[in-house]
CSV table of C-alpha atoms in Angstrom, one decimal:
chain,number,residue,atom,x,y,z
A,1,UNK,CA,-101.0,-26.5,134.1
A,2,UNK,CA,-104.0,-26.3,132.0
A,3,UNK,CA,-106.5,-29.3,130.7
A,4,UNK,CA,-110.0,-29.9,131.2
A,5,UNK,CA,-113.0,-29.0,129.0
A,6,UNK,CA,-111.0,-29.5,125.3
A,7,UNK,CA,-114.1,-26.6,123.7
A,8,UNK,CA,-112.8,-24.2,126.2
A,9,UNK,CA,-108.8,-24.5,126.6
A,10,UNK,CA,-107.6,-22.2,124.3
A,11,UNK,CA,-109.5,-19.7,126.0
A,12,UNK,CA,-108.1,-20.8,129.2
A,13,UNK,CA,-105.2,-20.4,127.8
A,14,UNK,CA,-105.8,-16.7,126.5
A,15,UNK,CA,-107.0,-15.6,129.9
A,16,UNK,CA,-104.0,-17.0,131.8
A,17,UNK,CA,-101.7,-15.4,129.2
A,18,UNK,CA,-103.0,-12.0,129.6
A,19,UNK,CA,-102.9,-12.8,133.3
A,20,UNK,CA,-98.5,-13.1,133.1
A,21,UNK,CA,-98.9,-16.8,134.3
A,22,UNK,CA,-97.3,-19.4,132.2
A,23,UNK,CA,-98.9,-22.1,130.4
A,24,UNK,CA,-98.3,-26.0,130.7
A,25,UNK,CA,-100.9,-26.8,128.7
A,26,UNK,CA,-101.9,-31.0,127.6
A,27,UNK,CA,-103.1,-31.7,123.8
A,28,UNK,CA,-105.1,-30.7,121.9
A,29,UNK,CA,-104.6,-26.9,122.9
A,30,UNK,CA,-107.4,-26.0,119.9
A,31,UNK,CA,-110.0,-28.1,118.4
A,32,UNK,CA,-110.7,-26.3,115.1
A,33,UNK,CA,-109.6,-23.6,113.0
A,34,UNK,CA,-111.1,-20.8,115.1
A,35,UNK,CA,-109.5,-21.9,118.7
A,36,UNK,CA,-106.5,-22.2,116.5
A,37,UNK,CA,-106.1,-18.6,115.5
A,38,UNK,CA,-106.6,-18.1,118.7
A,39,UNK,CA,-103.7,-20.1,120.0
A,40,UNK,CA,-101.9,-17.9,117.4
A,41,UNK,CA,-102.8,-15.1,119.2
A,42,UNK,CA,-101.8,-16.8,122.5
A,43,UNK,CA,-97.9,-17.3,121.4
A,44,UNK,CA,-97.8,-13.8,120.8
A,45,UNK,CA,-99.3,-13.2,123.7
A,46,UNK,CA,-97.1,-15.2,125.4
A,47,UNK,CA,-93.9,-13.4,123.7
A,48,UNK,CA,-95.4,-9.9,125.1
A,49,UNK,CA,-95.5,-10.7,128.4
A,50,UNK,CA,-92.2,-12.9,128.7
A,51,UNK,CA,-94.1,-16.2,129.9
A,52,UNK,CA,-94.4,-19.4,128.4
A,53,UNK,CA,-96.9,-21.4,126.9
A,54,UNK,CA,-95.9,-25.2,126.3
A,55,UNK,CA,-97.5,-28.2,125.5
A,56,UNK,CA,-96.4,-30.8,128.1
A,57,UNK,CA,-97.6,-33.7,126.5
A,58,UNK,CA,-95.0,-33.8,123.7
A,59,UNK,CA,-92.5,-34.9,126.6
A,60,UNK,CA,-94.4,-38.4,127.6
A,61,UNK,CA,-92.4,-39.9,124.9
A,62,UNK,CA,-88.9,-38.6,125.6
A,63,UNK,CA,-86.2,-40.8,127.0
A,64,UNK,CA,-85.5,-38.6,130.0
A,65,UNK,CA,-89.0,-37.9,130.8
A,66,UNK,CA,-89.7,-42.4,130.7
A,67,UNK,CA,-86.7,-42.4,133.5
A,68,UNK,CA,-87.6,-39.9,135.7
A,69,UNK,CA,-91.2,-41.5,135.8
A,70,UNK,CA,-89.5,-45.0,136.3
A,71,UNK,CA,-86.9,-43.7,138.7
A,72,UNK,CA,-89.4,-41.8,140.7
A,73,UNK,CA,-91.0,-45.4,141.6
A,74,UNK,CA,-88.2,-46.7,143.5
A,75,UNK,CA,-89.0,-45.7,147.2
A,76,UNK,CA,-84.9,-46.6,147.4
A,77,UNK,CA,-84.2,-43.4,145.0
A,78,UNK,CA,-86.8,-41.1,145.4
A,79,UNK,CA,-88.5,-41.7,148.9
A,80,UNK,CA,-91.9,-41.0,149.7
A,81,UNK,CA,-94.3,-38.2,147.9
A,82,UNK,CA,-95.0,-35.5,150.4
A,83,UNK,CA,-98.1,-33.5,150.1
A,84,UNK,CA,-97.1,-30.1,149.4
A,85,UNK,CA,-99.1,-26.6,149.8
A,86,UNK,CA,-98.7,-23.1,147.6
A,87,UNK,CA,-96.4,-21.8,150.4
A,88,UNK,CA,-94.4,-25.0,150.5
A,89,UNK,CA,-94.9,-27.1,146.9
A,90,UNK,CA,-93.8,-31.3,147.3
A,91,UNK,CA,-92.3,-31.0,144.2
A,92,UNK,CA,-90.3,-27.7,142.2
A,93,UNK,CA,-88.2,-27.8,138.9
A,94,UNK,CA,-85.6,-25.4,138.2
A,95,UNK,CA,-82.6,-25.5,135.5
A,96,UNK,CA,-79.1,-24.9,137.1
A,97,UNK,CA,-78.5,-21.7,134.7
């Protein structure tokens, strides 16, 4: 996931591209009209290498996004957080395909 330093993201974003690692990025992903061709670039970028570059934040406010946050604060339903490593992540997402 990228966020931080708003001035630099969009290069953060470039550099990860080019690097084949997909992008969760949070708003604003370009500040003004330059880092925006930029993030142009970056969706191309993106196509080329078969990665993704997404903007996480547009999900806070969907309905399924709300019940997994509220769902995930019932010890009853999800249990306890464990802390997980890069060998062994607490939490992964994947989509039955």
């Amino acid at each position: 996931m990228t966020a931080g330093n708003n001035a630099k993201k969009t290069e953060y974003i470039e550099r990860t591209l080019e690097a084949g690692i997909n992008v969760l990025a949070d708003k604003p992903m370009a500040i003004d009209e330059a880092n925006f061709a930029l993030l142009e670039k970056c969706f191309d970028t993106a196509r080329e290498k078969g990665v993704l570059l997404y903007d996480i934040m547009t999900e806070r406010f969907e309905i399924s996004t709300i019940l997994q946050r509220k769902l995930s604060m019932v010890p009853a339903i999800y249990g306890e957080q464990r802390k997980g490593s890069l060998e062994e992540p607490a939490i992964t997402m994947f989509s039955p395909a």
